PDB file of C-alpha atoms in Angstrom:
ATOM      1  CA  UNK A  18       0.000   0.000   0.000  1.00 36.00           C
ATOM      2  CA  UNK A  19       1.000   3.669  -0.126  1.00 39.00           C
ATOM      3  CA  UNK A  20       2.413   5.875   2.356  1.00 38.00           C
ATOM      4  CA  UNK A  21      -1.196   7.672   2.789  1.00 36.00           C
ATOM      5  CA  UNK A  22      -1.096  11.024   1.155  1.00 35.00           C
ATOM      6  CA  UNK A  23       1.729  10.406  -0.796  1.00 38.00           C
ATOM      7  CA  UNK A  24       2.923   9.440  -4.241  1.00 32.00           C
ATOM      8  CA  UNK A  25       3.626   5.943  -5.605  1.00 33.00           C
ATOM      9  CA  UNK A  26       3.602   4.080  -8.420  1.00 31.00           C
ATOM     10  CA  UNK A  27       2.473   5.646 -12.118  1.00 30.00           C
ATOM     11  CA  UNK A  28      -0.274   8.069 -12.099  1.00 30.00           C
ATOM     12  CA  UNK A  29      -4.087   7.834 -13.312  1.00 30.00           C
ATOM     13  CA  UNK A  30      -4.806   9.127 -16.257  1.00 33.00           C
ATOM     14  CA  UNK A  31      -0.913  10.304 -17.227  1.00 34.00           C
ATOM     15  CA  UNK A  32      -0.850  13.766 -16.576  1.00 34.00           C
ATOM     16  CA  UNK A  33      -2.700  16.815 -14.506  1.00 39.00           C
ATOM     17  CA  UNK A  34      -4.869  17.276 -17.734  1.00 40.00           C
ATOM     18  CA  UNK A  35      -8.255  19.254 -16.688  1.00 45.00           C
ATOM     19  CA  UNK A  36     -11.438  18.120 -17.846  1.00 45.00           C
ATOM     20  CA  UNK A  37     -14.446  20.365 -16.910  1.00 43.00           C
ATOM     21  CA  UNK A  38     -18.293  19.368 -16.140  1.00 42.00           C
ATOM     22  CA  UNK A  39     -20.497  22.317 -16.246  1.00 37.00           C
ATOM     23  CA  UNK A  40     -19.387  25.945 -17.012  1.00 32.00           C
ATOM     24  CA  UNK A  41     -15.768  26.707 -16.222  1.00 33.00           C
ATOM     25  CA  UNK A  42     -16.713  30.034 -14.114  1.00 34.00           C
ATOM     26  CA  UNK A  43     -19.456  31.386 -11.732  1.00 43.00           C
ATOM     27  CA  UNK A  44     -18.881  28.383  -8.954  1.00 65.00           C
ATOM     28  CA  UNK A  45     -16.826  26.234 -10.923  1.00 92.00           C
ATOM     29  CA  UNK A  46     -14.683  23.944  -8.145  1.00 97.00           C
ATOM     30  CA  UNK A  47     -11.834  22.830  -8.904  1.00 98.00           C
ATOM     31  CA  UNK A  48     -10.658  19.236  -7.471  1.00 98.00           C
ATOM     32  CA  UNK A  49      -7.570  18.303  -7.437  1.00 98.00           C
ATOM     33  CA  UNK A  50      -5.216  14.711  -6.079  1.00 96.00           C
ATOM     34  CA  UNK A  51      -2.184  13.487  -5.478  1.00 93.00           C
ATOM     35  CA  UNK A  52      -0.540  10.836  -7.743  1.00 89.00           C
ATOM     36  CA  UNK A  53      -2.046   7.924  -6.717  1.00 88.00           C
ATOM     37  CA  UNK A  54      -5.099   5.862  -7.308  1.00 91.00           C
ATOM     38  CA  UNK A  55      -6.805   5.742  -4.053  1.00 94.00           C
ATOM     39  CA  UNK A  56      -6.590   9.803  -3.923  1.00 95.00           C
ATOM     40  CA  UNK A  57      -7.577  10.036  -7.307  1.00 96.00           C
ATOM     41  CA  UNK A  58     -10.760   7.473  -6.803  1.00 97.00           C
ATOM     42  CA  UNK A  59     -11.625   9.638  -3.750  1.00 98.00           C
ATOM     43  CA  UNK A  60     -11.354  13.028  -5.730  1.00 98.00           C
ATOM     44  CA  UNK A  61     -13.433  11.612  -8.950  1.00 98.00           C
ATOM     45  CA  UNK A  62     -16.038  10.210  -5.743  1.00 98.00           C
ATOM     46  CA  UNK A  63     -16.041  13.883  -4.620  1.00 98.00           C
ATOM     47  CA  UNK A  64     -16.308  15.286  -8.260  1.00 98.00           C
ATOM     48  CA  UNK A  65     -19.615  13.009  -9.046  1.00 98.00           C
ATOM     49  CA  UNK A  66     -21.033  13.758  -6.107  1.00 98.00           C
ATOM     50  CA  UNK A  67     -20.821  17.529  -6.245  1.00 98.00           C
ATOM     51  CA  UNK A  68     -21.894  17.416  -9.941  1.00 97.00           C
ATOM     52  CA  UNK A  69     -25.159  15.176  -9.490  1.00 97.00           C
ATOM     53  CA  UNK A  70     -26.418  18.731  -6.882  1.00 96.00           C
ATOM     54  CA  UNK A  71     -25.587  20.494 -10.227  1.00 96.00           C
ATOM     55  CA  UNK A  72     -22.172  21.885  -9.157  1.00 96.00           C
ATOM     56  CA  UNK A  73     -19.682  22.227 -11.849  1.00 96.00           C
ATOM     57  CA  UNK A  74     -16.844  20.431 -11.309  1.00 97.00           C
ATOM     58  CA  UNK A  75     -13.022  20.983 -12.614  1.00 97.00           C
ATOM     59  CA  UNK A  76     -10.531  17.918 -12.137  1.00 97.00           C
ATOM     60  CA  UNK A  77      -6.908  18.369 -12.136  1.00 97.00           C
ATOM     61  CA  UNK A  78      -5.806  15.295 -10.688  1.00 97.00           C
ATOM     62  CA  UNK A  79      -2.157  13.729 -10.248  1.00 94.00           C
ATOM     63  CA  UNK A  80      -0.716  16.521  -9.039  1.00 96.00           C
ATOM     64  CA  UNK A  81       2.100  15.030  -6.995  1.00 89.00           C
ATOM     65  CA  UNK A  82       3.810  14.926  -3.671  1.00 87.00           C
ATOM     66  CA  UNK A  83       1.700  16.921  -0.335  1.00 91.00           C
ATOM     67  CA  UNK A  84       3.755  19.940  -1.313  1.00 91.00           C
ATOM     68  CA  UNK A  85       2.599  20.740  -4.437  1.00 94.00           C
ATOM     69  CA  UNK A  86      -0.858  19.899  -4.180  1.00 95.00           C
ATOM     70  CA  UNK A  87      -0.960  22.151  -0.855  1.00 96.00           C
ATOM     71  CA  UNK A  88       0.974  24.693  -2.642  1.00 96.00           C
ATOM     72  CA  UNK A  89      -1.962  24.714  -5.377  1.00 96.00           C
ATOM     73  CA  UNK A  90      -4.809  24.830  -2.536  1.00 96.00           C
ATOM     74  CA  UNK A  91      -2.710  27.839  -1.502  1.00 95.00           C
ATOM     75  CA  UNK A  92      -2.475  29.985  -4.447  1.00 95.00           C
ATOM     76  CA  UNK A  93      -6.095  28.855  -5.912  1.00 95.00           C
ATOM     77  CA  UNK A  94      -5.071  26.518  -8.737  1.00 96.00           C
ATOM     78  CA  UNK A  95      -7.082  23.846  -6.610  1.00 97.00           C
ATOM     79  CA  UNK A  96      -9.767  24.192  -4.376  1.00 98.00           C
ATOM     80  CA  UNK A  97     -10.742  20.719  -2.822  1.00 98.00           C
ATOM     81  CA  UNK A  98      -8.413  17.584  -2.262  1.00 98.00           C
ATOM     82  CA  UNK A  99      -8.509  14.601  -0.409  1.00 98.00           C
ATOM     83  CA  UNK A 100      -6.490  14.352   2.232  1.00 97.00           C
ATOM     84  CA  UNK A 101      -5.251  11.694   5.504  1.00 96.00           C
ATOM     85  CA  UNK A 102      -5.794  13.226   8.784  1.00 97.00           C
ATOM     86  CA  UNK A 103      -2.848  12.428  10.762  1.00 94.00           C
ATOM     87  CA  UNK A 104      -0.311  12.791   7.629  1.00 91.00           C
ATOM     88  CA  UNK A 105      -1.695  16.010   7.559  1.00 95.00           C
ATOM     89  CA  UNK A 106      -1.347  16.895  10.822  1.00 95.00           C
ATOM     90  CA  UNK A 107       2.111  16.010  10.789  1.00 89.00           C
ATOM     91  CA  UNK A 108       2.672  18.196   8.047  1.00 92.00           C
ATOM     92  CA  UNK A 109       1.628  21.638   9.831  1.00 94.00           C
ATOM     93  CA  UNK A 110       2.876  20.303  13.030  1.00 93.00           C
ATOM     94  CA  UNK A 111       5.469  17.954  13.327  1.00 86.00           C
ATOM     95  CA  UNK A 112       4.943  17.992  17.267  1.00 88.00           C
ATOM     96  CA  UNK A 113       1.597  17.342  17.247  1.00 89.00           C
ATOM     97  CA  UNK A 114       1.357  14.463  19.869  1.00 87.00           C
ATOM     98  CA  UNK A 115      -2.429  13.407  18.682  1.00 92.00           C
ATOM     99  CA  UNK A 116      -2.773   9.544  17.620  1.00 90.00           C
ATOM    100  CA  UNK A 117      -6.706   9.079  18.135  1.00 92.00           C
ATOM    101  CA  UNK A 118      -8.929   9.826  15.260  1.00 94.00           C
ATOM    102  CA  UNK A 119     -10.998  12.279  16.986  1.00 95.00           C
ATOM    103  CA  UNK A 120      -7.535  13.707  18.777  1.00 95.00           C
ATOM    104  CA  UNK A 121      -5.789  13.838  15.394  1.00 96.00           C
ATOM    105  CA  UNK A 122      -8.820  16.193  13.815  1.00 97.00           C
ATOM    106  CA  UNK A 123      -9.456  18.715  16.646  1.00 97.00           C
ATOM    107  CA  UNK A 124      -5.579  19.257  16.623  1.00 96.00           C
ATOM    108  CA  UNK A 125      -5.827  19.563  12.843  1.00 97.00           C
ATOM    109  CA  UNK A 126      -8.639  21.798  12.732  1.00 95.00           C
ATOM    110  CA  UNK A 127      -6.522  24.352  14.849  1.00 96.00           C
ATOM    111  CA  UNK A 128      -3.087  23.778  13.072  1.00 96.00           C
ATOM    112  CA  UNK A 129      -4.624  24.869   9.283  1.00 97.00           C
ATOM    113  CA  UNK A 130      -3.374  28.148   7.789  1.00 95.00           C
ATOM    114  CA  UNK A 131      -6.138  30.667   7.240  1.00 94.00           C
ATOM    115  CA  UNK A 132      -8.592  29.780   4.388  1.00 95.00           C
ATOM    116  CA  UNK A 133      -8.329  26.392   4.864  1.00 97.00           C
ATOM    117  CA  UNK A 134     -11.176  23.980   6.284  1.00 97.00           C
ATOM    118  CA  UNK A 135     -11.420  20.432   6.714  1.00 98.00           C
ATOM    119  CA  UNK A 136     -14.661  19.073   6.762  1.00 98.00           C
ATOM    120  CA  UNK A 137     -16.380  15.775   7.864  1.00 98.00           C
ATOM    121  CA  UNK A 138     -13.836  12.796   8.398  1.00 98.00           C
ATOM    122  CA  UNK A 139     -14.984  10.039   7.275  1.00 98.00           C
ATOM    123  CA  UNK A 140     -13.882   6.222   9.327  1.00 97.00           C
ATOM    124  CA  UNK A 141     -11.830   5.320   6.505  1.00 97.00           C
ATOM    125  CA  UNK A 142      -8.155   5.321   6.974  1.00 94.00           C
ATOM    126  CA  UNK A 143      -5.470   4.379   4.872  1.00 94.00           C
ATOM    127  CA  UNK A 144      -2.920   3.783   7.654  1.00 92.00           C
ATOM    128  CA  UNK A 145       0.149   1.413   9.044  1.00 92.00           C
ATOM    129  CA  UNK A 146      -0.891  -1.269  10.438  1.00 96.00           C
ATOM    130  CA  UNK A 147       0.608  -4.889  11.771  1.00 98.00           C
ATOM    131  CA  UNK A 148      -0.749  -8.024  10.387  1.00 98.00           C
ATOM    132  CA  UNK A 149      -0.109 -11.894  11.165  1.00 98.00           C
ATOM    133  CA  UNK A 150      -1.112 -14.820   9.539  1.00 98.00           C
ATOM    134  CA  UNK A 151      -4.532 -16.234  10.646  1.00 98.00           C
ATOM    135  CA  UNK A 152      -2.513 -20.013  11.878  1.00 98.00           C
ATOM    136  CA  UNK A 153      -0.272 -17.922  14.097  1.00 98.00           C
ATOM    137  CA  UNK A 154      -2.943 -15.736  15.134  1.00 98.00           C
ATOM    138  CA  UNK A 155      -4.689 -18.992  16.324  1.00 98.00           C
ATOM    139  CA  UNK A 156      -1.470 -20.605  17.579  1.00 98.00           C
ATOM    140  CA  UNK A 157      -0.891 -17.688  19.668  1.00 98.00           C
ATOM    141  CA  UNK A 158      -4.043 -16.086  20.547  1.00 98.00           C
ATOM    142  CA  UNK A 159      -2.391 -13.127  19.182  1.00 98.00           C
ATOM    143  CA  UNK A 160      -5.707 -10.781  17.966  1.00 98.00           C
ATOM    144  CA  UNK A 161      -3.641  -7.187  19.446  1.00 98.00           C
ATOM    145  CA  UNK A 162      -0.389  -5.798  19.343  1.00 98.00           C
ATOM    146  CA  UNK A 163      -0.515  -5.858  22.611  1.00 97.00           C
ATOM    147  CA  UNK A 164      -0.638  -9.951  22.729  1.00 98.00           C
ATOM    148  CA  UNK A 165       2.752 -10.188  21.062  1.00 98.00           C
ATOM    149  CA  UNK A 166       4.182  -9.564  24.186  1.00 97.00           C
ATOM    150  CA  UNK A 167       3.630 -12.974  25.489  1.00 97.00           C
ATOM    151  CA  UNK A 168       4.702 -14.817  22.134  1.00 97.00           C
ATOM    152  CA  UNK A 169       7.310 -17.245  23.217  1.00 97.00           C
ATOM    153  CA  UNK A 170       9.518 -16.622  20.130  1.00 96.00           C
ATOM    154  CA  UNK A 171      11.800 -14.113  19.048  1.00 97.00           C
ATOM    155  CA  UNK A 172       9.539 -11.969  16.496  1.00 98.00           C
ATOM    156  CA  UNK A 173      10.612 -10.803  13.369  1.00 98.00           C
ATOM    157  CA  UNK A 174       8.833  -8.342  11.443  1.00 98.00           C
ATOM    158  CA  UNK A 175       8.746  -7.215   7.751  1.00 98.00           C
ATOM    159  CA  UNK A 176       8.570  -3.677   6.834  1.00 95.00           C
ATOM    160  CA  UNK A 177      10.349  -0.624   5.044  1.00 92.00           C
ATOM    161  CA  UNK A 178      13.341   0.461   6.448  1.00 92.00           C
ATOM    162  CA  UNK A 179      12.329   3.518   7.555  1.00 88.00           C
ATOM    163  CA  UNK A 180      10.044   1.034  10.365  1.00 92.00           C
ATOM    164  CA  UNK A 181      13.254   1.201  12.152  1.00 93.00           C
ATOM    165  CA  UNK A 182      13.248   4.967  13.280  1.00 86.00           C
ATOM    166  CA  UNK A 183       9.877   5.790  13.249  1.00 84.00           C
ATOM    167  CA  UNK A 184       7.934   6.803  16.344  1.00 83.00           C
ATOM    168  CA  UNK A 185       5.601   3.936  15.386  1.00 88.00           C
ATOM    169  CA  UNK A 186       7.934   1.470  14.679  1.00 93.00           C
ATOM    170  CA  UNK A 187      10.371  -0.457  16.295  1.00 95.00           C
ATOM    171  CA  UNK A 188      11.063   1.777  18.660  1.00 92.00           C
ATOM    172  CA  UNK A 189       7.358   2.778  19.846  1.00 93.00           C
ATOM    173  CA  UNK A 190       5.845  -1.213  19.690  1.00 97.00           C
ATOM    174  CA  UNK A 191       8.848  -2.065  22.290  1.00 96.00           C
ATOM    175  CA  UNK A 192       7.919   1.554  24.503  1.00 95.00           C
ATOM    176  CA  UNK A 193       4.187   1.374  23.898  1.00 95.00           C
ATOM    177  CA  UNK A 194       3.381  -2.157  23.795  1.00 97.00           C
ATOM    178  CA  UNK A 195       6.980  -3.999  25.349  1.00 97.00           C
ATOM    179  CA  UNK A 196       7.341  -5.548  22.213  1.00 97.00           C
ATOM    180  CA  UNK A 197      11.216  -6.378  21.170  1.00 96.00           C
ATOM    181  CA  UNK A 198      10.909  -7.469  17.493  1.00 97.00           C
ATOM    182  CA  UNK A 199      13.477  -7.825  14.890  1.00 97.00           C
ATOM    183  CA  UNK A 200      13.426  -5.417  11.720  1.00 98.00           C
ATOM    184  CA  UNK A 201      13.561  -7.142   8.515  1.00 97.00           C
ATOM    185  CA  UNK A 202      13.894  -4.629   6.240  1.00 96.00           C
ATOM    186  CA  UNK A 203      11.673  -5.027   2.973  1.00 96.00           C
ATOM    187  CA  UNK A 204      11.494  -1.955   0.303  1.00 91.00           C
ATOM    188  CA  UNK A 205       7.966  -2.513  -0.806  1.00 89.00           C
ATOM    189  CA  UNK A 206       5.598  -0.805   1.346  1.00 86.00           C
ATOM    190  CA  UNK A 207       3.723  -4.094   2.386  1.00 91.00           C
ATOM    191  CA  UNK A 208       3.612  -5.184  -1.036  1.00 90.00           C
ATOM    192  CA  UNK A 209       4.338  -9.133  -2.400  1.00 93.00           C
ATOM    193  CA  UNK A 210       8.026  -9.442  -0.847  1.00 96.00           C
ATOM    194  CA  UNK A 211       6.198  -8.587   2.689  1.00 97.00           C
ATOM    195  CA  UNK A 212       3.436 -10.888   1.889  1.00 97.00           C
ATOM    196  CA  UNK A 213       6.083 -13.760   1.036  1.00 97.00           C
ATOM    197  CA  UNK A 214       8.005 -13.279   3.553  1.00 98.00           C
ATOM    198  CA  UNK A 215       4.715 -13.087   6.091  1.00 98.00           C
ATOM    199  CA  UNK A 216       3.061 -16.228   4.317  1.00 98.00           C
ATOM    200  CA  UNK A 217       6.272 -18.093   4.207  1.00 97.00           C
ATOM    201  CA  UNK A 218       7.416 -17.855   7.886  1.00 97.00           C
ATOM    202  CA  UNK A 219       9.904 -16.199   7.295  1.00 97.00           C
ATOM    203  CA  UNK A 220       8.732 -13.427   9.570  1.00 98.00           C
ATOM    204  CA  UNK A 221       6.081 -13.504  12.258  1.00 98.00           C
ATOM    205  CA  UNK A 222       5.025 -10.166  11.451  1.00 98.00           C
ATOM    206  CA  UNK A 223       4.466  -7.640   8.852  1.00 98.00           C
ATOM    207  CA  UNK A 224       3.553  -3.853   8.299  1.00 96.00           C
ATOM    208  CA  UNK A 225       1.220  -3.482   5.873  1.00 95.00           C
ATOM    209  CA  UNK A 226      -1.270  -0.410   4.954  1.00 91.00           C
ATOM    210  CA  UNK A 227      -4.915  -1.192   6.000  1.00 93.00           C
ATOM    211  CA  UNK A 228      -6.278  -0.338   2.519  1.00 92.00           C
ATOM    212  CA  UNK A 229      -4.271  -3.457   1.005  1.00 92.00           C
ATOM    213  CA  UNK A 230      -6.191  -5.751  -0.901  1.00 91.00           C
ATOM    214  CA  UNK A 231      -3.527  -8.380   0.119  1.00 93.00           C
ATOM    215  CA  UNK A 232      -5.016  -8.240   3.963  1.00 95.00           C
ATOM    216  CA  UNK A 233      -7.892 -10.039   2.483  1.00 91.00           C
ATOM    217  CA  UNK A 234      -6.682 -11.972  -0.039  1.00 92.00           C
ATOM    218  CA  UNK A 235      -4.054 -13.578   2.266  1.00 96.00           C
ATOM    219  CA  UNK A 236      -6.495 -14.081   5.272  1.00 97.00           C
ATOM    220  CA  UNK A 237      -4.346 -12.211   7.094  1.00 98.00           C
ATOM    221  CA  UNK A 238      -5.272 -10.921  10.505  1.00 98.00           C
ATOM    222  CA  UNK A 239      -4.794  -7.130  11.113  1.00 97.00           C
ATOM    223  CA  UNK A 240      -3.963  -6.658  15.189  1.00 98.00           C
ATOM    224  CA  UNK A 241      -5.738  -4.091  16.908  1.00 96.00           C
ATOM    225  CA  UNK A 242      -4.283  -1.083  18.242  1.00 95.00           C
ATOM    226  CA  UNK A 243      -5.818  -0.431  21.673  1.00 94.00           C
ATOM    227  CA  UNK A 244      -3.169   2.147  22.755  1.00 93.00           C
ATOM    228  CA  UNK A 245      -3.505   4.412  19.275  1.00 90.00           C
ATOM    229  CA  UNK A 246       0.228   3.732  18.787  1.00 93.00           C
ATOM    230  CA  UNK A 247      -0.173   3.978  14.761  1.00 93.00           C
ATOM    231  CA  UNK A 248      -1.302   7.534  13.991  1.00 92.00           C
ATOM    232  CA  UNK A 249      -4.970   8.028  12.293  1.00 94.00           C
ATOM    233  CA  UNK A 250      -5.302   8.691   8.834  1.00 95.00           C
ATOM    234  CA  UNK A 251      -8.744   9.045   8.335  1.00 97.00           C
ATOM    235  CA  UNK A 252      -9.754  10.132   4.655  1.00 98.00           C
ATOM    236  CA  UNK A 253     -11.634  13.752   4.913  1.00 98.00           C
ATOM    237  CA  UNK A 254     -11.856  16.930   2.447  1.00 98.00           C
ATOM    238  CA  UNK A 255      -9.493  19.688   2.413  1.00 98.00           C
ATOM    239  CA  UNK A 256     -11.003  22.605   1.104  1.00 98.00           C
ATOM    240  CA  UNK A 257     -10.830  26.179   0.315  1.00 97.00           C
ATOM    241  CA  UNK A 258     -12.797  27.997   2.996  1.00 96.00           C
ATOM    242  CA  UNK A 259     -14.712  30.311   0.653  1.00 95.00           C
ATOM    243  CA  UNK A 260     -15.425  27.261  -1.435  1.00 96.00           C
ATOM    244  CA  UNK A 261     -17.188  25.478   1.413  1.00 97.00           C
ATOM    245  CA  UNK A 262     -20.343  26.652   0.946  1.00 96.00           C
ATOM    246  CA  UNK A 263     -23.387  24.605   3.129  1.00 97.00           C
ATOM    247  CA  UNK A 264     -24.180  22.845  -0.069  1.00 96.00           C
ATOM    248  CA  UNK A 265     -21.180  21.653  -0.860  1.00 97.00           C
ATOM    249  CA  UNK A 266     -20.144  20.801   2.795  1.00 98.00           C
ATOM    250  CA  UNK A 267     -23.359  18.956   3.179  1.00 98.00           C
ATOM    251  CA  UNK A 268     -22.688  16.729  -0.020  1.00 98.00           C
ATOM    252  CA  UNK A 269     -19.111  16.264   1.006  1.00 98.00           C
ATOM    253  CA  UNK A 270     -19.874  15.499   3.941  1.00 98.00           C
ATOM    254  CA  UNK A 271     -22.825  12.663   3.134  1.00 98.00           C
ATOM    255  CA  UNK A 272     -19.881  11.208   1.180  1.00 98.00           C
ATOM    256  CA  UNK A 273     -17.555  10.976   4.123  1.00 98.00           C
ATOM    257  CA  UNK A 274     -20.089   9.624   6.578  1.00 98.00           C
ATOM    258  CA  UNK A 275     -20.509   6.305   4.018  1.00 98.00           C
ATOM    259  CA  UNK A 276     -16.797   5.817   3.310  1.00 98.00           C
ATOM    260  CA  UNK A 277     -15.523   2.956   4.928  1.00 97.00           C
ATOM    261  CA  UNK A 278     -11.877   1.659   4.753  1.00 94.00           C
ATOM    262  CA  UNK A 279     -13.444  -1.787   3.071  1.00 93.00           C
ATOM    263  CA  UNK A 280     -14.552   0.799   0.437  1.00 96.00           C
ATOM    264  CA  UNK A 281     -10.880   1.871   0.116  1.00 96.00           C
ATOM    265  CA  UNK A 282      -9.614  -2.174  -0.157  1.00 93.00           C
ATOM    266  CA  UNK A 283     -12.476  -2.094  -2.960  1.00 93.00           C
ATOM    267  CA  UNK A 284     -11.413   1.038  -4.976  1.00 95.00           C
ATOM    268  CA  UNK A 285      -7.795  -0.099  -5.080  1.00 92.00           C
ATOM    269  CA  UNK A 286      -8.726  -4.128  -5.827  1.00 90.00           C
ATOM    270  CA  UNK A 287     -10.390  -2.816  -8.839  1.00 93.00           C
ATOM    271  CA  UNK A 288      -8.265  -0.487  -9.838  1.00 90.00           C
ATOM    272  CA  UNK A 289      -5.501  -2.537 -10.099  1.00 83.00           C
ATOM    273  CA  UNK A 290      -6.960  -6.131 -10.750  1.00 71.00           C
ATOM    274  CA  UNK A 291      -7.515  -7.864 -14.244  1.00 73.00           C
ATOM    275  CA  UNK A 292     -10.078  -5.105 -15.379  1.00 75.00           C
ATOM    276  CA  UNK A 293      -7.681  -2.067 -13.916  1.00 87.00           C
ATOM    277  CA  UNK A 294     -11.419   0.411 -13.771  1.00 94.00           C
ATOM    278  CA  UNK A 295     -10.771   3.805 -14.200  1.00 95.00           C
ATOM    279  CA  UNK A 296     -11.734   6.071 -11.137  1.00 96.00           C
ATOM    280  CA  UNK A 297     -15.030   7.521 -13.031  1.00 97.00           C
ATOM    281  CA  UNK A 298     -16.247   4.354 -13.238  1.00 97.00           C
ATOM    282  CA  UNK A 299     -15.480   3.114  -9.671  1.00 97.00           C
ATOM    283  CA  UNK A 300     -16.944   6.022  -8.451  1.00 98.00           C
ATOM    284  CA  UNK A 301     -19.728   6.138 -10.027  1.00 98.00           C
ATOM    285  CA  UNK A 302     -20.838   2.183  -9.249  1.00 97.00           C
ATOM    286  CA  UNK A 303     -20.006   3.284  -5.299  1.00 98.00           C
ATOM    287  CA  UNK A 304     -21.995   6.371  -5.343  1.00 98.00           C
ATOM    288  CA  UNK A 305     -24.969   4.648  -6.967  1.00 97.00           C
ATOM    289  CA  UNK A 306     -25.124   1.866  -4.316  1.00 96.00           C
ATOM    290  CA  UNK A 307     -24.907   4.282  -1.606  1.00 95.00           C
ATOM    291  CA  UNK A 308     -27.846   6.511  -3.285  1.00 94.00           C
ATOM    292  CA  UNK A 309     -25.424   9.795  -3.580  1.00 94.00           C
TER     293      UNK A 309
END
């Protein structure tokens, strides 16, 4: 899976292209992503939405890295994005202690420059999380992070190598949870080498993004977090205040309050499965069967 919020991997559609629905002017929003598919499924979810209330709709998605879409938010190029809470967070405040969903967004609400608004999060994230194979699960009666601690082995775990200095990763599952595990490092961002390796028994466990089709298709089990060591990343809009008008923030908002992180495993199974749909058409067969 991605680092939430940032790029990876070739973008939708090729380039930052606009296409425009309605009139170009007069309450024309413009809605931008980063360059990747999740963030681009989100913004086309977004676009649809706004243009079935008759809103016309600008897309200019594929931007980039948080920097330049933020940077395009600030001088107008954009006005709406998707965003990850706690990524975001981070961004504005790299002190910001918050870890809980509803922690990470009142700190973020405060932390935004001036004509910026978040609205609604929605309960999907798109975050880190620590997975373990269903037999070991069972084996060990290992269902938290915080059961690992009474694993009679030496535990190994799969993940970038960046797991090894991060608050949440080595470091923070032995001061958090008193969990000594062993870094193997793996370049793929919980992608097929991790899977191997987690599958195999080669490691005991892995780190894997929660919006990873893989989780499923591997019946792996995803260990809970009861001590909000793993930041939230919950999905929400980041908009130009004078853009968020009580129309829009009410349709953006109805969207946010049906997306669920097993729609995000959905969006990216189908976009990159045997069919590879494009975002317009993945949004538009979510927002039908949600009545949006």
């Amino acid at each position: 899976m991605l680092l939430a919020g940032c790029t990876a991997g070739a973008p939708f559609g090729g380039s930052a292209a606009q296409t425009t629905s309605g009139s170009p002017s007069g309450g024309n929003i413009v809605i931008g992503s980063a360059a990747f598919p999740e963030s681009a499924i989100i913004a086309e979810v977004y676009a649809q939405a706004l243009e079935s209330k008759g809103i016309a709709v600008t897309r200019r998605f594929n931007i980039g890295q948080r920097e330049l879409y933020l940077k395009a938010l600030q001088d107008g190029s954009i006005d709406l994005i998707p965003e990850y809470s706690g990524n975001l967070l981070q961004y504005y405040d790299k002190a910001a202690t918050a870890s809980s969903s509803s922690d990470v967004y009142a700190q973020l609400s405060k932390k935004l420059p001036a004509g910026f608004t978040v609205l609604d999060e929605s309960a999907a994230q798109d975050k880190d999380s620590e997975n373990v194979t269903k037999a070991f699960s069972e084996k060990y009666h290992v269902t938290s992070i915080s059961d690992l601690a009474h694993v009679p082995l030496n535990l190994t775990i799969a993940a970038n190598p960046e797991f090894a200095v991060r608050p949440a990763g080595s470091a923070g599952l032995k001061r958090v949870y008193g969990v000594d595990v062993t870094l193997e490092p793996i370049s793929d961002s919980g992608g097929p080498l991790t899977i191997r390796a987690l599958t195999s028994g080669s490691v005991q466990v892995a780190d894997i993004f929660t919006t990873s089709p893989a989780i499923k298709a591997n019946d792996l089990v995803t260990l809970k977090d009861p001590k909000n060591l793993i930041l939230a990343q919950n999905v929400l809009p980041l908009i130009n205040s004078m853009n968020a008008t009580p129309t829009v923030s009410k349709v953006l908002n109805e969207v946010s309050h049906a997306l669920t992180t097993s729609d995000l495993i959905e969006f990216n199974s189908e976009s990159s499965g045997a069919t590879k749909a494009t975002p317009a058409t993945i949004a538009k067969r979510w927002l039908a069967g949600r009545n949006l």
